Short mmCIF file of C-alpha atoms in Angstrom, two decimals:
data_model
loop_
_atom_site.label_atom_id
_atom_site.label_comp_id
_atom_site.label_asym_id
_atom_site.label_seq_id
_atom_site.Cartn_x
_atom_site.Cartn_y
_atom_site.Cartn_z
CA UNK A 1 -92.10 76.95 -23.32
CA UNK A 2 -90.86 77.67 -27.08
CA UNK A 3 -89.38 75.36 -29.17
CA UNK A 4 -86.91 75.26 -31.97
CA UNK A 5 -86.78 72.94 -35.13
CA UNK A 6 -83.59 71.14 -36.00
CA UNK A 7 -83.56 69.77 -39.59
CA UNK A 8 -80.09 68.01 -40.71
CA UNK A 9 -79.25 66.60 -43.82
CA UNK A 10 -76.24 64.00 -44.44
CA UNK A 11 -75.97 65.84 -47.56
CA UNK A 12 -76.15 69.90 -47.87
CA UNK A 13 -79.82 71.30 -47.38
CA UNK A 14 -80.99 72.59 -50.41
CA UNK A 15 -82.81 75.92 -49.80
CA UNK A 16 -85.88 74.00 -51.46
CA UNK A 17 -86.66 72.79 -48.58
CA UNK A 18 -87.06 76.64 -46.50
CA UNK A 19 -90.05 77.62 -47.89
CA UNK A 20 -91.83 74.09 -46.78
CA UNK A 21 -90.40 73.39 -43.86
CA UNK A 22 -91.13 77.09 -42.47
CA UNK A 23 -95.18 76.53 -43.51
CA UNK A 24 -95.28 73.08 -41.92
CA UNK A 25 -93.70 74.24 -38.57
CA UNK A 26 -95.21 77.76 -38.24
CA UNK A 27 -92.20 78.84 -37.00
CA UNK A 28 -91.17 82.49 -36.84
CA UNK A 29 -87.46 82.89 -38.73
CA UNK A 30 -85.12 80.04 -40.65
CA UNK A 31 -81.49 80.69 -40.13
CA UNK A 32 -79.08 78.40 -41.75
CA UNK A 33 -76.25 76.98 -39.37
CA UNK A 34 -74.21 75.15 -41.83
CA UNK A 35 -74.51 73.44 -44.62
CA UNK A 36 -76.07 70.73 -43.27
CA UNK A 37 -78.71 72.04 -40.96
CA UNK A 38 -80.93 74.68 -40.25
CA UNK A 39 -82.81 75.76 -37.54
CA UNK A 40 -86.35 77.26 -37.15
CA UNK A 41 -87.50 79.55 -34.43
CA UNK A 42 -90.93 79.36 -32.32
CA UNK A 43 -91.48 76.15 -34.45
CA UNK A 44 -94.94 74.49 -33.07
CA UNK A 45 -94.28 70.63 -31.55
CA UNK A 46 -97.82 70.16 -32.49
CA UNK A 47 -96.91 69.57 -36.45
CA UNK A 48 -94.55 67.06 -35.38
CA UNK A 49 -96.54 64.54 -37.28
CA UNK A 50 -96.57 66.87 -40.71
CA UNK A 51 -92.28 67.32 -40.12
CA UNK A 52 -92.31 63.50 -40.13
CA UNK A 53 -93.70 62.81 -43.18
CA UNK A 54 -91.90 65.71 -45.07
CA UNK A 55 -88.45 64.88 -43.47
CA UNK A 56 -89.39 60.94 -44.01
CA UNK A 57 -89.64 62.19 -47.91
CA UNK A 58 -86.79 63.81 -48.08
CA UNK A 59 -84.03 62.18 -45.70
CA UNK A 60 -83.87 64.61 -43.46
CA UNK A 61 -83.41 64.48 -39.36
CA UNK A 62 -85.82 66.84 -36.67
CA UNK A 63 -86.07 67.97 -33.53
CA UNK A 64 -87.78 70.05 -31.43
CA UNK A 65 -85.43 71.72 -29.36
CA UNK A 66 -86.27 74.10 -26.30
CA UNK A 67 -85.40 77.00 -26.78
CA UNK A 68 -81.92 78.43 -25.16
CA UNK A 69 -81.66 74.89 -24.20
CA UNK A 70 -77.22 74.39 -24.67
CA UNK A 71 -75.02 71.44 -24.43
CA UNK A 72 -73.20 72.61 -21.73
CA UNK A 73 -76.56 72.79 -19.80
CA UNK A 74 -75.91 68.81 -19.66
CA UNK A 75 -73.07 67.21 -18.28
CA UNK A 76 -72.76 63.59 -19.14
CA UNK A 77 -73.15 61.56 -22.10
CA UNK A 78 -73.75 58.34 -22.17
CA UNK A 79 -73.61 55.87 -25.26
CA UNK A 80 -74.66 52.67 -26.08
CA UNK A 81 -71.36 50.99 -27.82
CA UNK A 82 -72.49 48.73 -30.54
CA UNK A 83 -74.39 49.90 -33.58
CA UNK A 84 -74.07 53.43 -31.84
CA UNK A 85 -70.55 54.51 -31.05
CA UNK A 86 -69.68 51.75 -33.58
CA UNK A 87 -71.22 50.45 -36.89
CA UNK A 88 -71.34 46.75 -35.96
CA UNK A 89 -72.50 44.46 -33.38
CA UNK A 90 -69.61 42.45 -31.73
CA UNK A 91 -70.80 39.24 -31.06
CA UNK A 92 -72.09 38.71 -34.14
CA UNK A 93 -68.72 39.32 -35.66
CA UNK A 94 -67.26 36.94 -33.29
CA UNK A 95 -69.73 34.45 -34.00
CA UNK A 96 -68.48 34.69 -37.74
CA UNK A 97 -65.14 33.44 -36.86
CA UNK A 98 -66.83 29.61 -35.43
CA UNK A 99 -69.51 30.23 -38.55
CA UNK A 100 -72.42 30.93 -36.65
CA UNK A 101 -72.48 34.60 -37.46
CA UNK A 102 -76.39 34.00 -39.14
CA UNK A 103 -77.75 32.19 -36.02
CA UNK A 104 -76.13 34.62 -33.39
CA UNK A 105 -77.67 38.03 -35.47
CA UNK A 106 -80.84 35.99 -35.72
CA UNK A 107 -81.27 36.53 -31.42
CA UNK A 108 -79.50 39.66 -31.65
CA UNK A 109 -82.29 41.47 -34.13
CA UNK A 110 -84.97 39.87 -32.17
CA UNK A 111 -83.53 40.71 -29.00
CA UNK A 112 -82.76 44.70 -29.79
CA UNK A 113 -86.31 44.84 -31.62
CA UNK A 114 -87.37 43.76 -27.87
CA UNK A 115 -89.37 40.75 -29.70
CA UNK A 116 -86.92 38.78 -26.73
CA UNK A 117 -87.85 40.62 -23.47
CA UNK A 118 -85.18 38.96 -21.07
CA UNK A 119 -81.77 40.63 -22.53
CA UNK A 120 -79.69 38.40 -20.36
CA UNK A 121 -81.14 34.94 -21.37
CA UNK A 122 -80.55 36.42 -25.26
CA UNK A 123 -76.94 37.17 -24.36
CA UNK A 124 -76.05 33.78 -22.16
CA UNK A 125 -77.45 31.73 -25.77
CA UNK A 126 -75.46 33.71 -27.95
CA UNK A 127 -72.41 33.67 -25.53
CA UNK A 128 -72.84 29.92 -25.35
CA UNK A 129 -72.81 29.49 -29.29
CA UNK A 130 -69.01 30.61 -28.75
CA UNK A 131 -67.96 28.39 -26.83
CA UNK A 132 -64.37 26.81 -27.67
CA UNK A 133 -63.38 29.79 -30.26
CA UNK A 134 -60.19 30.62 -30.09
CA UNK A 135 -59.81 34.09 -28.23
CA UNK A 136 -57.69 35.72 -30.98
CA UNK A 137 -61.00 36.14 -32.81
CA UNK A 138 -61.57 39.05 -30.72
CA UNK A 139 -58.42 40.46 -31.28
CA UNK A 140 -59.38 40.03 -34.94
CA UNK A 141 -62.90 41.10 -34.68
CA UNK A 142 -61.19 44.75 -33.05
CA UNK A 143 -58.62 45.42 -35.33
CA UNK A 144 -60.27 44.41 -38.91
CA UNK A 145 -64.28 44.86 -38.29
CA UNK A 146 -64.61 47.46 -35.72
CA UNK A 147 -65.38 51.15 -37.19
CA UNK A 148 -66.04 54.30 -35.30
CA UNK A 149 -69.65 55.37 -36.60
CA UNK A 150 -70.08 58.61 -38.49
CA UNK A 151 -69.32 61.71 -36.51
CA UNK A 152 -67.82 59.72 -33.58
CA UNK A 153 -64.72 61.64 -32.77
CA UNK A 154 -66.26 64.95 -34.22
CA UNK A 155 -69.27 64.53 -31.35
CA UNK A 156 -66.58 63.36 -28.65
CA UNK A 157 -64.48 66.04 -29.13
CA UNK A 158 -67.63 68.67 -28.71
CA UNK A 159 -68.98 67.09 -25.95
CA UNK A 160 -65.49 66.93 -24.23
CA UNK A 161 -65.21 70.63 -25.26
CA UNK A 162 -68.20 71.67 -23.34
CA UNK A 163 -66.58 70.23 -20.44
CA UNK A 164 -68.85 67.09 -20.73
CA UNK A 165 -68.03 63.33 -19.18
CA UNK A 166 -68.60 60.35 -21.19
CA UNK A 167 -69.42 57.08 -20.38
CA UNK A 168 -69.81 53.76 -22.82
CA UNK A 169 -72.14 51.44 -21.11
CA UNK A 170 -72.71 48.25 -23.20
CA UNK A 171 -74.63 45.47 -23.06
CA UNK A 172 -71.42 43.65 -25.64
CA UNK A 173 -67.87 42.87 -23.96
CA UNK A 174 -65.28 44.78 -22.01
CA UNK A 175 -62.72 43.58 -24.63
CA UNK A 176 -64.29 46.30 -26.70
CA UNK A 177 -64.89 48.99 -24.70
CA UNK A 178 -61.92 49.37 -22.23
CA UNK A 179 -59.73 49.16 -25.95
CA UNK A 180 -62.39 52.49 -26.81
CA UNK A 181 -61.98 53.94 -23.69
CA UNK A 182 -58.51 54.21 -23.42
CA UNK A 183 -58.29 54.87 -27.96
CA UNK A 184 -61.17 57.86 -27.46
CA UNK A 185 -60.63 58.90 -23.85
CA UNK A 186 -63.58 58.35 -23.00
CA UNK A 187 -64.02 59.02 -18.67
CA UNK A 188 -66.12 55.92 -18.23
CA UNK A 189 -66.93 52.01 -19.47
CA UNK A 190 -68.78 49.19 -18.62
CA UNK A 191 -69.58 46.21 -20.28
CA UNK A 192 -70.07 42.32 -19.92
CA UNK A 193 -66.67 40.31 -19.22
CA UNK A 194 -66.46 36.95 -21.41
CA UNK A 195 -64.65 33.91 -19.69
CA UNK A 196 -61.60 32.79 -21.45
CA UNK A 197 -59.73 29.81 -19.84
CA UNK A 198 -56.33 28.41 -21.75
CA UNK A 199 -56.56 31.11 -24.74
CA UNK A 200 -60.33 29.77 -25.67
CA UNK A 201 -63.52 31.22 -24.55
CA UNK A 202 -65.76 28.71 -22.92
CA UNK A 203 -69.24 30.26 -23.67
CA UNK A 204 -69.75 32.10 -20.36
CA UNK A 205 -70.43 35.88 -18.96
CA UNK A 206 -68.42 36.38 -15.61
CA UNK A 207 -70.46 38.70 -13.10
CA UNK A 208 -73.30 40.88 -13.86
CA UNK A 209 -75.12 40.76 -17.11
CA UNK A 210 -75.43 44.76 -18.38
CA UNK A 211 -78.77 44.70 -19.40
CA UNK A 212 -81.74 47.45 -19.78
CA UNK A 213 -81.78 47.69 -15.70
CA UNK A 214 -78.50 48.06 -15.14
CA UNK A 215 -77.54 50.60 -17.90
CA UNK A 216 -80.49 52.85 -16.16
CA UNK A 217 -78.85 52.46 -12.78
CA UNK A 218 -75.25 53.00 -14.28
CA UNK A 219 -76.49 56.41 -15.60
CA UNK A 220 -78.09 57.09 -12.13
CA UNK A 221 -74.89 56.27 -10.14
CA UNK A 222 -72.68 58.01 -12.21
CA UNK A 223 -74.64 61.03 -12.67
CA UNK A 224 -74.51 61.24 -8.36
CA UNK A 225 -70.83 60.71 -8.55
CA UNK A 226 -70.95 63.31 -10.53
CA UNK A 227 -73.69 65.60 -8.62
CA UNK A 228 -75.73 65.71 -11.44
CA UNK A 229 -79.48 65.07 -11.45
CA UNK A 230 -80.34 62.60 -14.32
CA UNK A 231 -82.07 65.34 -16.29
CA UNK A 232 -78.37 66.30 -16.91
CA UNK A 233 -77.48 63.52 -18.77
CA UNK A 234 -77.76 63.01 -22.92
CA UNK A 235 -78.19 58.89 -23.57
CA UNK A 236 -77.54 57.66 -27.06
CA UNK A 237 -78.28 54.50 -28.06
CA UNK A 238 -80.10 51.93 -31.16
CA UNK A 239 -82.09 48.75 -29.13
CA UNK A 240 -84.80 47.85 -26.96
CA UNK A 241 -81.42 47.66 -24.51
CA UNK A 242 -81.12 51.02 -24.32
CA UNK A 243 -84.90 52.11 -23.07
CA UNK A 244 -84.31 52.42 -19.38
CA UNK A 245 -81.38 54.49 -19.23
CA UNK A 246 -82.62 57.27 -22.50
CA UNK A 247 -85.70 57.57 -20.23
CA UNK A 248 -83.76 58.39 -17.28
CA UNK A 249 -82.07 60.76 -19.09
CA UNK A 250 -82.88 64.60 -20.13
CA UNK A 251 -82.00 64.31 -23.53
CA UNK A 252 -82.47 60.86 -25.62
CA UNK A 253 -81.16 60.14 -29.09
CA UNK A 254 -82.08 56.81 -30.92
CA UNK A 255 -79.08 56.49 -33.31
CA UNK A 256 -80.52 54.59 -36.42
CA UNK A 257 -82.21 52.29 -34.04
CA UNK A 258 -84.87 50.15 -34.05
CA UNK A 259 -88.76 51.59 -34.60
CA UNK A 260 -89.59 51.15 -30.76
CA UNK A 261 -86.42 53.10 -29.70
CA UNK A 262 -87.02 55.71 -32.28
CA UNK A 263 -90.85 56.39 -31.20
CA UNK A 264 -89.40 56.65 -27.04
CA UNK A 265 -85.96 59.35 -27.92
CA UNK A 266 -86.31 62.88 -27.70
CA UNK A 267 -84.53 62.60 -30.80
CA UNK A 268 -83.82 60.34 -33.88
CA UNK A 269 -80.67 60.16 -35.92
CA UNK A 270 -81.88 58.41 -38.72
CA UNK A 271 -79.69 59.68 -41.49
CA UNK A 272 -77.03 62.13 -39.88
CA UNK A 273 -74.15 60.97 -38.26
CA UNK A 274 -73.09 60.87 -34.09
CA UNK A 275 -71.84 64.77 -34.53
CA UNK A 276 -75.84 65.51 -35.38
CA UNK A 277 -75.77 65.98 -31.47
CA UNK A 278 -74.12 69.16 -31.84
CA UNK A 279 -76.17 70.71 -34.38
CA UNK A 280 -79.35 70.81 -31.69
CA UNK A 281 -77.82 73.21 -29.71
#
């Protein structure tokens, strides 16, 4: 099987880099694809450790790429929603409205390092912190904190273009991600579901907890719905969370995530933005 190396840049590639990067990869021809990336034919996977360190140097993203491989070969992505599709993490916005924001990120770190191995007891003693907060913070929380990441809609729109299905599974709140499914059309959602009685959140998660487990199976099922084998599917995603379903998956992308998500993906985003997706192909 030949390979292809992927180098991306947030900011244009300087052609400094051609003469380097085509020694360290013993690859066969550069071409430049845009500004921003470049790709190198019959590039060896073996000097995977020497493109690290030079791309580590220089801010730049890889990835070996198999050759011919093309997104429409897939036909499903699915994305982790916070830090991924979006540049924050939820709860601990929410928690900033009761002023608990520091104590809530504290378990949240710890828990997408993986430092906290059972997701759903990290999630039930953050969701408890919030107990008795008035439900507008939410509200709030969507409409003043919540940004798209970079290259959201750019990536959506390509994937959606190569007659791809999307689904947000998230391990955060429906609140969130039915209000992104409907804004980004995106085909699919699923998320936790926080109790609110009498306009105030009472520090409870109603049904099942989506944790590690259950974003695996959610990729499984909706691949079958789908007729898809798993192999077809392209998971995206930042935390320790997000393991079981990128290793189901054909194609995994660790979106400025944490180091043990980063050394697991097919592919890190470290620098480039969500649209980096379609630059591989």
């Amino acid at each position: 099987m030949t390979h292809n190396l992927v180098i991306q840049s947030l900011a244009p590639l300087s052609d400094a880099h051609h003469k380097p990067l085509l020694a360290l990869s013993r690859g066969t021809r550069l071409v430049q694809t845009d500004d921003h990336a470049l790709r190198i034919d019959n590039a060896n996977p073996a000097q995977r450790l020497d493109i690290d360190a030079y791309c580590g140097t220089h801010a730049l993203d890889f990835a070996f790429v198999e050759a011919g491989l093309a997104l429409g070969d897939f036909g499903l992505v699915v994305m982790d929603m916070d830090s991924t599709l979006i540049t924050i993490e939820c709860i601990d916005e929410i928690a900033d409205f009761c002023g608990l924001k520091t104590q809530v990120a504290e378990i949240t770190e710890a828990s997408m390092r993986g430092e906290i191995r059972d997701f759903n007891e990290s999630l039930t003693r953050r969701v408890a912190l919030l107990a008795g907060l008035d439900a507008q913070a939410l509200e709030r929380v969507y409409e003043e904190r919540l940004q798209l990441s970079p290259g959201a809609e750019t990536m959506l729109a390509g994937v959606k273009a190569a007659g791809m299905k999307t689904l947000l599974v998230s391990g955060g709140f429906t609140f969130f991600t039915e209000r992104l499914k409907a804004r980004l059309g995106l085909d699919y959602a699923q998320a936790n579901t926080l109790e609110i009685v009498d306009g105030k959140l009472t520090g409870k998660v109603l049904g099942e907890i989506v944790n590690a487990d259950v974003k695996a199976r959610l990729l499984r099922e909706t691949c079958a719905s789908l007729g898809l084998a798993p192999n077809r599917a392209i998971a995206m995603g930042d935390g320790s969370n997000d393991l079981k379903m990128m290793a189901e998956a054909g194609l995994s992308v660790a979106f400025h995530a944490k180091p043990v998500v980063r050394e697991a993906a097919t592919v890190a985003f470290d620098h480039v933005g969500l649209d980096g997706l379609l630059r591989l192909f």
